[in-house]
mmCIF file of C-alpha atoms in Angstrom:
data_model
loop_
_atom_site.group_PDB
_atom_site.id
_atom_site.type_symbol
_atom_site.label_atom_id
_atom_site.label_comp_id
_atom_site.label_asym_id
_atom_site.label_seq_id
_atom_site.Cartn_x
_atom_site.Cartn_y
_atom_site.Cartn_z
ATOM 1 C CA UNK J 18 -34.067 -43.000 -31.622
ATOM 2 C CA UNK J 19 -32.657 -44.304 -28.353
ATOM 3 C CA UNK J 20 -33.771 -47.450 -26.514
ATOM 4 C CA UNK J 21 -33.612 -47.187 -22.724
ATOM 5 C CA UNK J 22 -33.522 -49.980 -20.137
ATOM 6 C CA UNK J 23 -34.237 -49.504 -16.414
ATOM 7 C CA UNK J 24 -33.671 -52.154 -13.705
ATOM 8 C CA UNK J 25 -32.164 -50.183 -10.815
ATOM 9 C CA UNK J 26 -34.628 -51.372 -8.178
ATOM 10 C CA UNK J 27 -37.919 -53.252 -8.502
ATOM 11 C CA UNK J 28 -39.356 -52.137 -11.865
ATOM 12 C CA UNK J 29 -38.279 -53.590 -15.204
ATOM 13 C CA UNK J 30 -38.740 -50.882 -17.816
ATOM 14 C CA UNK J 31 -37.915 -50.299 -21.460
ATOM 15 C CA UNK J 32 -38.828 -47.545 -23.911
ATOM 16 C CA UNK J 33 -37.874 -46.059 -27.250
ATOM 17 C CA UNK J 34 -37.782 -42.259 -27.483
ATOM 18 C CA UNK J 35 -36.774 -40.035 -30.391
ATOM 19 C CA UNK J 36 -34.779 -36.808 -30.288
ATOM 20 C CA UNK J 37 -37.981 -34.714 -30.229
ATOM 21 C CA UNK J 38 -39.097 -36.384 -26.997
ATOM 22 C CA UNK J 39 -41.745 -38.557 -28.646
ATOM 23 C CA UNK J 40 -42.329 -41.813 -26.790
ATOM 24 C CA UNK J 41 -42.533 -44.350 -29.604
ATOM 25 C CA UNK J 42 -43.037 -47.422 -27.472
ATOM 26 C CA UNK J 43 -42.696 -48.512 -23.869
ATOM 27 C CA UNK J 44 -43.248 -51.405 -21.516
ATOM 28 C CA UNK J 45 -43.035 -51.787 -17.755
ATOM 29 C CA UNK J 46 -43.237 -54.754 -15.402
ATOM 30 C CA UNK J 47 -43.857 -53.831 -11.771
ATOM 31 C CA UNK J 48 -42.813 -56.017 -8.848
ATOM 32 C CA UNK J 49 -44.817 -53.972 -6.335
ATOM 33 C CA UNK J 50 -47.261 -56.697 -5.265
ATOM 34 C CA UNK J 51 -44.468 -59.223 -4.665
ATOM 35 C CA UNK J 52 -42.465 -56.882 -2.473
ATOM 36 C CA UNK J 53 -45.524 -55.694 -0.567
ATOM 37 C CA UNK J 54 -46.109 -59.319 0.381
ATOM 38 C CA UNK J 55 -42.476 -59.548 1.571
ATOM 39 C CA UNK J 56 -42.806 -56.361 3.638
ATOM 40 C CA UNK J 57 -40.126 -54.608 1.571
ATOM 41 C CA UNK J 58 -37.803 -55.055 -1.381
ATOM 42 C CA UNK J 59 -35.706 -58.246 -1.210
ATOM 43 C CA UNK J 60 -32.714 -57.731 -3.582
ATOM 44 C CA UNK J 61 -32.310 -61.386 -4.707
ATOM 45 C CA UNK J 62 -36.040 -61.621 -5.410
ATOM 46 C CA UNK J 63 -35.964 -58.372 -7.373
ATOM 47 C CA UNK J 64 -32.997 -59.619 -9.407
ATOM 48 C CA UNK J 65 -34.713 -62.920 -10.226
ATOM 49 C CA UNK J 66 -37.858 -61.108 -11.372
ATOM 50 C CA UNK J 67 -35.822 -58.753 -13.576
ATOM 51 C CA UNK J 68 -34.100 -61.754 -15.146
ATOM 52 C CA UNK J 69 -37.449 -63.470 -15.747
ATOM 53 C CA UNK J 70 -39.098 -60.481 -17.439
ATOM 54 C CA UNK J 71 -36.430 -58.339 -19.105
ATOM 55 C CA UNK J 72 -36.544 -60.016 -22.521
ATOM 56 C CA UNK J 73 -40.332 -59.788 -22.647
ATOM 57 C CA UNK J 74 -40.365 -56.140 -21.548
ATOM 58 C CA UNK J 75 -37.800 -55.125 -24.188
ATOM 59 C CA UNK J 76 -39.619 -57.064 -26.911
ATOM 60 C CA UNK J 77 -42.937 -55.443 -25.958
ATOM 61 C CA UNK J 78 -41.448 -51.933 -26.118
ATOM 62 C CA UNK J 79 -39.939 -52.569 -29.556
ATOM 63 C CA UNK J 80 -43.170 -54.118 -30.824
ATOM 64 C CA UNK J 81 -45.245 -51.206 -29.467
ATOM 65 C CA UNK J 82 -42.964 -48.680 -31.173
ATOM 66 C CA UNK J 83 -43.383 -50.239 -34.604
ATOM 67 C CA UNK J 84 -39.797 -49.302 -35.487
ATOM 68 C CA UNK J 85 -37.158 -51.466 -37.091
ATOM 69 C CA UNK J 86 -34.717 -52.366 -34.344
ATOM 70 C CA UNK J 87 -31.836 -51.607 -36.713
ATOM 71 C CA UNK J 88 -32.979 -47.983 -36.918
ATOM 72 C CA UNK J 89 -32.218 -47.469 -33.216
ATOM 73 C CA UNK J 90 -29.222 -45.143 -32.878
ATOM 74 C CA UNK J 91 -28.071 -46.089 -29.361
ATOM 75 C CA UNK J 92 -28.832 -48.162 -26.267
ATOM 76 C CA UNK J 93 -29.055 -46.406 -22.885
ATOM 77 C CA UNK J 94 -29.129 -48.392 -19.647
ATOM 78 C CA UNK J 95 -29.109 -47.532 -15.950
ATOM 79 C CA UNK J 96 -25.823 -48.629 -14.397
ATOM 80 C CA UNK J 97 -25.776 -46.457 -11.238
ATOM 81 C CA UNK J 98 -26.900 -46.097 -8.465
ATOM 82 C CA UNK J 99 -29.293 -48.823 -7.315
ATOM 83 C CA UNK J 100 -29.477 -52.412 -6.143
ATOM 84 C CA UNK J 101 -26.359 -54.089 -7.603
ATOM 85 C CA UNK J 102 -28.130 -57.380 -8.298
ATOM 86 C CA UNK J 103 -30.859 -55.533 -10.198
ATOM 87 C CA UNK J 104 -28.531 -53.176 -12.074
ATOM 88 C CA UNK J 105 -26.520 -56.130 -13.331
ATOM 89 C CA UNK J 106 -29.512 -57.645 -15.165
ATOM 90 C CA UNK J 107 -30.299 -54.512 -17.138
ATOM 91 C CA UNK J 108 -26.648 -53.762 -17.858
ATOM 92 C CA UNK J 109 -26.022 -57.232 -19.286
ATOM 93 C CA UNK J 110 -29.082 -56.902 -21.537
ATOM 94 C CA UNK J 111 -28.200 -53.395 -22.698
ATOM 95 C CA UNK J 112 -24.573 -54.189 -23.480
ATOM 96 C CA UNK J 113 -25.572 -57.320 -25.394
ATOM 97 C CA UNK J 114 -28.048 -55.351 -27.507
ATOM 98 C CA UNK J 115 -25.434 -52.673 -28.234
ATOM 99 C CA UNK J 116 -22.970 -55.327 -29.358
ATOM 100 C CA UNK J 117 -25.516 -57.216 -31.462
ATOM 101 C CA UNK J 118 -26.778 -54.053 -33.170
ATOM 102 C CA UNK J 119 -23.375 -52.414 -33.465
ATOM 103 C CA UNK J 120 -24.589 -49.150 -31.908
ATOM 104 C CA UNK J 121 -23.181 -46.903 -29.156
ATOM 105 C CA UNK J 122 -23.917 -47.718 -25.516
ATOM 106 C CA UNK J 123 -24.770 -44.944 -23.025
ATOM 107 C CA UNK J 124 -24.559 -45.791 -19.282
ATOM 108 C CA UNK J 125 -27.082 -43.747 -17.309
ATOM 109 C CA UNK J 126 -27.142 -42.322 -13.776
ATOM 110 C CA UNK J 127 -30.590 -43.149 -12.413
ATOM 111 C CA UNK J 128 -31.099 -39.846 -10.585
ATOM 112 C CA UNK J 129 -29.834 -37.798 -13.532
ATOM 113 C CA UNK J 130 -32.560 -39.466 -15.595
ATOM 114 C CA UNK J 131 -35.213 -38.457 -13.053
ATOM 115 C CA UNK J 132 -33.891 -34.888 -13.075
ATOM 116 C CA UNK J 133 -33.958 -34.514 -16.857
ATOM 117 C CA UNK J 134 -37.281 -36.222 -17.657
ATOM 118 C CA UNK J 135 -39.135 -32.912 -17.429
ATOM 119 C CA UNK J 136 -37.073 -31.516 -20.324
ATOM 120 C CA UNK J 137 -38.685 -34.099 -22.580
ATOM 121 C CA UNK J 138 -42.107 -32.698 -21.670
ATOM 122 C CA UNK J 139 -41.473 -28.995 -21.011
ATOM 123 C CA UNK J 140 -39.228 -27.209 -23.478
ATOM 124 C CA UNK J 141 -39.236 -24.127 -21.198
ATOM 125 C CA UNK J 142 -37.022 -25.928 -18.667
ATOM 126 C CA UNK J 143 -33.537 -24.799 -19.603
ATOM 127 C CA UNK J 144 -30.255 -25.033 -17.724
ATOM 128 C CA UNK J 145 -29.573 -24.059 -15.011
ATOM 129 C CA UNK J 146 -32.536 -25.115 -12.870
ATOM 130 C CA UNK J 147 -33.159 -26.197 -9.283
ATOM 131 C CA UNK J 148 -34.234 -29.804 -8.776
ATOM 132 C CA UNK J 149 -35.483 -31.976 -5.913
ATOM 133 C CA UNK J 150 -35.129 -35.715 -6.442
ATOM 134 C CA UNK J 151 -37.222 -37.516 -3.834
ATOM 135 C CA UNK J 152 -37.869 -41.242 -3.968
ATOM 136 C CA UNK J 153 -37.631 -44.461 -2.001
ATOM 137 C CA UNK J 154 -33.866 -44.429 -2.137
ATOM 138 C CA UNK J 155 -32.852 -40.790 -2.473
ATOM 139 C CA UNK J 156 -33.592 -37.213 -1.474
ATOM 140 C CA UNK J 157 -31.337 -34.705 -3.214
ATOM 141 C CA UNK J 158 -31.535 -30.953 -3.741
ATOM 142 C CA UNK J 159 -29.313 -29.833 -6.589
ATOM 143 C CA UNK J 160 -28.699 -27.243 -9.259
ATOM 144 C CA UNK J 161 -28.658 -28.819 -12.715
ATOM 145 C CA UNK J 162 -26.134 -26.771 -14.682
ATOM 146 C CA UNK J 163 -25.749 -29.020 -17.711
ATOM 147 C CA UNK J 164 -26.785 -32.510 -18.781
ATOM 148 C CA UNK J 165 -23.774 -33.955 -16.980
ATOM 149 C CA UNK J 166 -23.091 -31.293 -14.355
ATOM 150 C CA UNK J 167 -24.954 -31.033 -11.046
ATOM 151 C CA UNK J 168 -24.180 -29.160 -7.830
ATOM 152 C CA UNK J 169 -25.537 -30.977 -4.769
ATOM 153 C CA UNK J 170 -26.895 -28.487 -2.218
ATOM 154 C CA UNK J 171 -28.172 -31.107 0.221
ATOM 155 C CA UNK J 172 -29.231 -34.729 0.533
ATOM 156 C CA UNK J 173 -30.598 -37.159 3.071
ATOM 157 C CA UNK J 174 -28.218 -38.175 5.835
ATOM 158 C CA UNK J 175 -30.121 -41.371 6.667
ATOM 159 C CA UNK J 176 -33.241 -42.674 4.966
ATOM 160 C CA UNK J 177 -35.121 -41.294 1.970
ATOM 161 C CA UNK J 178 -38.737 -40.061 2.271
ATOM 162 C CA UNK J 179 -40.185 -42.885 0.184
ATOM 163 C CA UNK J 180 -38.528 -45.476 2.409
ATOM 164 C CA UNK J 181 -39.863 -43.726 5.515
ATOM 165 C CA UNK J 182 -43.379 -43.621 4.063
ATOM 166 C CA UNK J 183 -43.124 -47.382 3.476
ATOM 167 C CA UNK J 184 -41.935 -47.999 7.048
ATOM 168 C CA UNK J 185 -44.760 -45.887 8.404
ATOM 169 C CA UNK J 186 -47.313 -47.743 6.284
ATOM 170 C CA UNK J 187 -46.019 -51.095 7.527
ATOM 171 C CA UNK J 188 -46.140 -49.921 11.147
ATOM 172 C CA UNK J 189 -49.750 -48.813 10.627
ATOM 173 C CA UNK J 190 -50.535 -52.085 8.790
ATOM 174 C CA UNK J 191 -52.225 -50.166 5.972
ATOM 175 C CA UNK J 192 -52.120 -53.084 3.538
ATOM 176 C CA UNK J 193 -55.018 -54.780 5.356
ATOM 177 C CA UNK J 194 -57.322 -51.821 4.710
ATOM 178 C CA UNK J 195 -59.704 -52.512 1.797
ATOM 179 C CA UNK J 196 -58.533 -50.767 -1.341
ATOM 180 C CA UNK J 197 -54.947 -50.360 -0.117
ATOM 181 C CA UNK J 198 -53.799 -53.975 -0.490
ATOM 182 C CA UNK J 199 -51.715 -53.293 -3.599
ATOM 183 C CA UNK J 200 -50.782 -49.670 -2.925
ATOM 184 C CA UNK J 201 -47.266 -48.557 -1.970
ATOM 185 C CA UNK J 202 -46.746 -46.981 1.450
ATOM 186 C CA UNK J 203 -46.525 -43.356 0.380
ATOM 187 C CA UNK J 204 -49.646 -43.514 -1.761
ATOM 188 C CA UNK J 205 -51.579 -45.323 0.984
ATOM 189 C CA UNK J 206 -50.689 -42.629 3.532
ATOM 190 C CA UNK J 207 -51.658 -39.885 1.097
ATOM 191 C CA UNK J 208 -55.037 -41.526 0.407
ATOM 192 C CA UNK J 209 -55.884 -41.775 4.111
ATOM 193 C CA UNK J 210 -54.507 -38.294 4.819
ATOM 194 C CA UNK J 211 -57.142 -36.802 2.523
ATOM 195 C CA UNK J 212 -59.763 -37.540 5.182
ATOM 196 C CA UNK J 213 -57.672 -36.469 8.162
ATOM 197 C CA UNK J 214 -56.597 -33.322 9.997
ATOM 198 C CA UNK J 215 -52.894 -32.568 9.765
ATOM 199 C CA UNK J 216 -52.874 -30.724 13.087
ATOM 200 C CA UNK J 217 -54.369 -33.626 15.061
ATOM 201 C CA UNK J 218 -51.003 -35.050 16.207
ATOM 202 C CA UNK J 219 -47.915 -33.000 17.122
ATOM 203 C CA UNK J 220 -44.674 -33.727 15.266
ATOM 204 C CA UNK J 221 -41.301 -32.134 15.919
ATOM 205 C CA UNK J 222 -39.530 -30.447 13.006
ATOM 206 C CA UNK J 223 -36.337 -32.197 11.938
ATOM 207 C CA UNK J 224 -32.862 -30.646 11.922
ATOM 208 C CA UNK J 225 -33.885 -27.076 12.739
ATOM 209 C CA UNK J 226 -30.551 -26.639 14.556
ATOM 210 C CA UNK J 227 -28.605 -27.241 11.302
ATOM 211 C CA UNK J 228 -28.426 -24.360 8.836
ATOM 212 C CA UNK J 229 -27.937 -26.503 5.763
ATOM 213 C CA UNK J 230 -30.037 -28.227 3.118
ATOM 214 C CA UNK J 231 -29.578 -31.837 4.237
ATOM 215 C CA UNK J 232 -32.566 -34.011 5.106
ATOM 216 C CA UNK J 233 -33.384 -36.442 7.894
ATOM 217 C CA UNK J 234 -36.727 -38.238 7.932
ATOM 218 C CA UNK J 235 -35.963 -40.979 10.462
ATOM 219 C CA UNK J 236 -36.830 -38.793 13.455
ATOM 220 C CA UNK J 237 -40.251 -37.963 12.022
ATOM 221 C CA UNK J 238 -41.005 -41.657 11.638
ATOM 222 C CA UNK J 239 -39.808 -42.369 15.183
ATOM 223 C CA UNK J 240 -42.205 -39.626 16.297
ATOM 224 C CA UNK J 241 -44.962 -41.538 14.489
ATOM 225 C CA UNK J 242 -43.976 -44.759 16.276
ATOM 226 C CA UNK J 243 -44.343 -42.903 19.579
ATOM 227 C CA UNK J 244 -47.899 -41.837 18.689
ATOM 228 C CA UNK J 245 -48.723 -45.417 17.682
ATOM 229 C CA UNK J 246 -47.461 -46.734 21.015
ATOM 230 C CA UNK J 247 -49.567 -44.215 22.957
ATOM 231 C CA UNK J 248 -52.721 -45.068 20.984
ATOM 232 C CA UNK J 249 -52.135 -48.798 21.435
ATOM 233 C CA UNK J 250 -51.739 -48.358 25.176
ATOM 234 C CA UNK J 251 -54.823 -46.155 25.430
ATOM 235 C CA UNK J 252 -57.088 -48.564 23.538
ATOM 236 C CA UNK J 253 -55.387 -51.840 24.581
ATOM 237 C CA UNK J 254 -54.242 -52.662 21.047
ATOM 238 C CA UNK J 255 -51.248 -54.572 19.671
ATOM 239 C CA UNK J 256 -49.141 -54.288 16.502
ATOM 240 C CA UNK J 257 -51.266 -55.139 13.488
ATOM 241 C CA UNK J 258 -54.503 -53.728 14.900
ATOM 242 C CA UNK J 259 -56.009 -50.835 12.972
ATOM 243 C CA UNK J 260 -55.744 -47.681 15.043
ATOM 244 C CA UNK J 261 -58.586 -45.251 15.700
ATOM 245 C CA UNK J 262 -57.860 -41.826 14.232
ATOM 246 C CA UNK J 263 -55.714 -43.383 11.501
ATOM 247 C CA UNK J 264 -56.598 -40.704 8.921
ATOM 248 C CA UNK J 265 -55.555 -37.924 11.314
ATOM 249 C CA UNK J 266 -52.287 -39.674 12.109
ATOM 250 C CA UNK J 267 -51.472 -40.107 8.395
ATOM 251 C CA UNK J 268 -52.349 -36.468 7.681
ATOM 252 C CA UNK J 269 -50.173 -35.210 10.547
ATOM 253 C CA UNK J 270 -47.245 -37.416 9.523
ATOM 254 C CA UNK J 271 -47.504 -36.337 5.881
ATOM 255 C CA UNK J 272 -47.567 -32.678 6.931
ATOM 256 C CA UNK J 273 -44.446 -33.133 9.068
ATOM 257 C CA UNK J 274 -42.549 -34.665 6.136
ATOM 258 C CA UNK J 275 -43.811 -31.881 3.873
ATOM 259 C CA UNK J 276 -42.748 -29.150 6.294
ATOM 260 C CA UNK J 277 -39.227 -30.585 6.560
ATOM 261 C CA UNK J 278 -38.837 -30.747 2.770
ATOM 262 C CA UNK J 279 -40.131 -27.199 2.333
ATOM 263 C CA UNK J 280 -37.788 -25.731 4.940
ATOM 264 C CA UNK J 281 -34.736 -27.259 3.250
ATOM 265 C CA UNK J 282 -36.053 -26.102 -0.120
ATOM 266 C CA UNK J 283 -36.488 -22.549 1.143
ATOM 267 C CA UNK J 284 -32.893 -22.406 2.370
ATOM 268 C CA UNK J 285 -31.692 -23.816 -0.971
ATOM 269 C CA UNK J 286 -33.481 -21.023 -2.821
ATOM 270 C CA UNK J 287 -31.916 -18.467 -0.485
ATOM 271 C CA UNK J 288 -28.449 -19.946 -1.169
ATOM 272 C CA UNK J 289 -29.022 -19.993 -4.929
ATOM 273 C CA UNK J 290 -29.927 -16.301 -4.827
ATOM 274 C CA UNK J 291 -26.962 -15.419 -2.635
ATOM 275 C CA UNK J 292 -24.521 -17.163 -4.981
ATOM 276 C CA UNK J 293 -26.414 -16.195 -8.173
ATOM 277 C CA UNK J 294 -26.406 -19.806 -9.351
ATOM 278 C CA UNK J 295 -29.659 -19.387 -11.291
ATOM 279 C CA UNK J 296 -30.003 -15.913 -12.779
ATOM 280 C CA UNK J 297 -33.297 -14.076 -12.886
ATOM 281 C CA UNK J 298 -34.715 -13.914 -16.390
ATOM 282 C CA UNK J 299 -37.807 -12.743 -18.205
ATOM 283 C CA UNK J 300 -40.062 -15.141 -16.289
ATOM 284 C CA UNK J 301 -39.955 -17.341 -13.189
ATOM 285 C CA UNK J 302 -37.047 -19.731 -12.776
ATOM 286 C CA UNK J 303 -37.588 -23.486 -13.026
ATOM 287 C CA UNK J 304 -37.855 -25.722 -9.972
ATOM 288 C CA UNK J 305 -38.200 -29.390 -10.920
ATOM 289 C CA UNK J 306 -39.391 -32.118 -8.584
ATOM 290 C CA UNK J 307 -39.127 -35.735 -9.676
ATOM 291 C CA UNK J 308 -38.931 -39.244 -8.258
ATOM 292 C CA UNK J 309 -41.721 -41.300 -6.689
ATOM 293 C CA UNK J 310 -42.466 -38.832 -3.884
ATOM 294 C CA UNK J 311 -43.179 -36.184 -6.544
ATOM 295 C CA UNK J 312 -46.492 -37.985 -7.122
ATOM 296 C CA UNK J 313 -47.721 -36.709 -3.744
ATOM 297 C CA UNK J 314 -50.001 -33.757 -4.513
ATOM 298 C CA UNK J 315 -50.010 -32.396 -0.963
ATOM 299 C CA UNK J 316 -46.216 -32.098 -0.968
ATOM 300 C CA UNK J 317 -46.248 -30.512 -4.422
ATOM 301 C CA UNK J 318 -48.819 -27.922 -3.405
ATOM 302 C CA UNK J 319 -46.747 -26.962 -0.377
ATOM 303 C CA UNK J 320 -43.678 -26.531 -2.576
ATOM 304 C CA UNK J 321 -45.706 -24.328 -4.910
ATOM 305 C CA UNK J 322 -46.242 -21.994 -1.943
ATOM 306 C CA UNK J 323 -42.457 -21.751 -1.490
ATOM 307 C CA UNK J 324 -41.903 -21.262 -5.229
ATOM 308 C CA UNK J 325 -44.341 -18.357 -5.376
ATOM 309 C CA UNK J 326 -42.269 -16.472 -2.789
ATOM 310 C CA UNK J 327 -38.967 -16.890 -4.642
ATOM 311 C CA UNK J 328 -39.980 -16.402 -8.284
ATOM 312 C CA UNK J 329 -39.904 -20.068 -9.302
ATOM 313 C CA UNK J 330 -42.329 -22.164 -11.280
ATOM 314 C CA UNK J 331 -42.744 -25.778 -10.185
ATOM 315 C CA UNK J 332 -42.454 -28.450 -12.853
ATOM 316 C CA UNK J 333 -43.099 -32.154 -12.279
ATOM 317 C CA UNK J 334 -43.527 -35.087 -14.652
ATOM 318 C CA UNK J 335 -46.901 -36.855 -14.575
ATOM 319 C CA UNK J 336 -47.089 -39.544 -11.862
ATOM 320 C CA UNK J 337 -46.388 -42.422 -14.246
ATOM 321 C CA UNK J 338 -43.055 -40.825 -15.171
ATOM 322 C CA UNK J 339 -42.150 -39.918 -11.584
ATOM 323 C CA UNK J 340 -41.639 -43.542 -10.644
ATOM 324 C CA UNK J 341 -38.957 -45.699 -12.287
ATOM 325 C CA UNK J 342 -39.499 -46.312 -16.000
ATOM 326 C CA UNK J 343 -37.680 -46.903 -19.264
ATOM 327 C CA UNK J 344 -38.801 -43.600 -20.793
ATOM 328 C CA UNK J 345 -36.602 -41.487 -18.529
ATOM 329 C CA UNK J 346 -33.576 -43.656 -19.317
ATOM 330 C CA UNK J 347 -34.143 -43.417 -23.060
ATOM 331 C CA UNK J 348 -34.587 -39.633 -22.833
ATOM 332 C CA UNK J 349 -31.420 -39.273 -20.736
ATOM 333 C CA UNK J 350 -29.722 -41.236 -23.501
ATOM 334 C CA UNK J 351 -31.057 -38.729 -26.036
ATOM 335 C CA UNK J 352 -29.770 -35.811 -23.930
ATOM 336 C CA UNK J 353 -26.319 -37.343 -23.635
ATOM 337 C CA UNK J 354 -26.307 -38.290 -27.324
ATOM 338 C CA UNK J 355 -27.025 -34.663 -28.260
ATOM 339 C CA UNK J 356 -24.329 -33.417 -25.877
ATOM 340 C CA UNK J 357 -21.925 -36.191 -26.936
ATOM 341 C CA UNK J 358 -21.250 -36.826 -23.282
ATOM 342 C CA UNK J 359 -20.789 -40.104 -21.439
ATOM 343 C CA UNK J 360 -21.012 -42.416 -24.447
ATOM 344 C CA UNK J 361 -19.066 -45.571 -23.651
ATOM 345 C CA UNK J 362 -15.859 -46.006 -25.626
ATOM 346 C CA UNK J 363 -15.339 -49.592 -24.504
ATOM 347 C CA UNK J 364 -18.253 -51.785 -23.378
ATOM 348 C CA UNK J 365 -15.953 -53.956 -21.292
ATOM 349 C CA UNK J 366 -15.100 -50.944 -19.116
ATOM 350 C CA UNK J 367 -18.735 -50.251 -18.207
ATOM 351 C CA UNK J 368 -19.704 -51.642 -14.788
ATOM 352 C CA UNK J 369 -22.556 -51.113 -12.324
ATOM 353 C CA UNK J 370 -22.347 -49.200 -9.040
ATOM 354 C CA UNK J 371 -24.668 -49.439 -6.058
ATOM 355 C CA UNK J 372 -23.741 -45.932 -4.908
ATOM 356 C CA UNK J 373 -22.685 -42.997 -7.038
ATOM 357 C CA UNK J 374 -23.117 -39.244 -6.458
ATOM 358 C CA UNK J 375 -25.002 -37.303 -9.112
ATOM 359 C CA UNK J 376 -22.546 -34.416 -9.075
ATOM 360 C CA UNK J 377 -20.292 -32.182 -6.974
ATOM 361 C CA UNK J 378 -21.298 -31.920 -3.326
ATOM 362 C CA UNK J 379 -21.265 -28.280 -2.169
ATOM 363 C CA UNK J 380 -23.451 -28.851 0.901
ATOM 364 C CA UNK J 381 -20.634 -27.674 3.174
ATOM 365 C CA UNK J 382 -20.631 -24.346 1.342
ATOM 366 C CA UNK J 383 -24.347 -24.078 2.036
ATOM 367 C CA UNK J 384 -23.793 -24.759 5.745
ATOM 368 C CA UNK J 385 -20.929 -22.254 5.862
ATOM 369 C CA UNK J 386 -23.301 -19.491 4.767
ATOM 370 C CA UNK J 387 -25.340 -19.994 7.990
ATOM 371 C CA UNK J 388 -28.519 -18.885 6.245
ATOM 372 C CA UNK J 389 -31.319 -18.111 8.673
ATOM 373 C CA UNK J 390 -34.715 -18.222 7.047
ATOM 374 C CA UNK J 391 -37.982 -16.645 8.009
ATOM 375 C CA UNK J 392 -40.050 -19.762 7.396
ATOM 376 C CA UNK J 393 -42.959 -19.423 5.039
ATOM 377 C CA UNK J 394 -46.151 -20.491 6.779
ATOM 378 C CA UNK J 395 -47.779 -23.687 5.562
ATOM 379 C CA UNK J 396 -50.652 -23.568 8.048
ATOM 380 C CA UNK J 397 -53.086 -22.737 5.264
ATOM 381 C CA UNK J 398 -52.501 -26.194 3.851
ATOM 382 C CA UNK J 399 -54.015 -27.725 6.969
ATOM 383 C CA UNK J 400 -57.402 -26.344 6.003
ATOM 384 C CA UNK J 401 -56.895 -26.891 2.277
ATOM 385 C CA UNK J 402 -56.356 -30.650 2.143
ATOM 386 C CA UNK J 403 -59.635 -31.250 0.327
ATOM 387 C CA UNK J 404 -58.641 -28.667 -2.281
ATOM 388 C CA UNK J 405 -55.323 -30.377 -2.950
ATOM 389 C CA UNK J 406 -57.025 -33.482 -4.215
ATOM 390 C CA UNK J 407 -59.498 -31.895 -6.577
ATOM 391 C CA UNK J 408 -58.615 -32.774 -10.126
ATOM 392 C CA UNK J 409 -57.376 -30.067 -12.442
ATOM 393 C CA UNK J 410 -60.742 -29.720 -14.220
ATOM 394 C CA UNK J 411 -62.538 -29.074 -10.909
ATOM 395 C CA UNK J 412 -59.972 -26.393 -10.006
#
């Protein structure tokens, strides 16, 4: 059994997971409401809230598990990447527990944990597999070759999609809409987009001139700002006023983000085939999507269209495990424990790092291939928005 602690950003999480992937106990304290009120995450505030709740969260996870704390084999804790002030709180707690219990300590890469969570749930996901990690702080396309070996095909060159969704939601003042007061930006846009038409507003496609797998979402959001300005001028509105046609604008913006992700994904699959990085087997290859943005069902359905053309099957953790949590850290600890990789030899040498790559960056190799893709059409999704949001039973 491994106990995992997560404090990389604004969620304080702890869980105990065994080597079979059974979640024995977990606890999570979310800071979402506080940061929504601040208009974004304020690092010192996040750190103070982690400090105030970490002991309680860990105690609740242990109590929920019903296990004797001395039966825990190791402590795993996020130490990279993330907000330094937040990482420090979890790292101090994890190292203290490891010392007090006399058990090994396993420092965890936050994005590696997101990438490997699916292996706790789906035993069919074996190495190597293609993975997209999309969240508020990251957007990375990579090939997971082993527990501790990733090849980065592309990543965001400015802001991550989750951050851009939050900026868009703030610009549209979505938090004043009834029912969306305590909803994060990406989820709020997705909710409104369900009732809108994704072809209502034109959006330019990002980075079409670059034949690589890197991402850039800032231009799409600036495009949104331009539409907002035009609507405000037309109807004599100011910032903070709710815009007419808001559902259509959200749907069009969401589709633009989705299209950009899918085009980079398609090129990544072409590169993987060209370099034979993921061999064809008896069945479809695994494509894993994780991180907060993986909760968006419209984006996932679009990626399923791409997967069907390249002999991949899309895997994604359930929404509660897509966002930050202690379960993924504990499971990453289990994976590293099994592989005997990355276990700290000296606790005093373990530090926290705000930035840290998940693996070897081969994005220049991707660009050097100059892969021109015949883009798979996503127009059908424009008429299928209602279908996307039917629950699985209705399908």
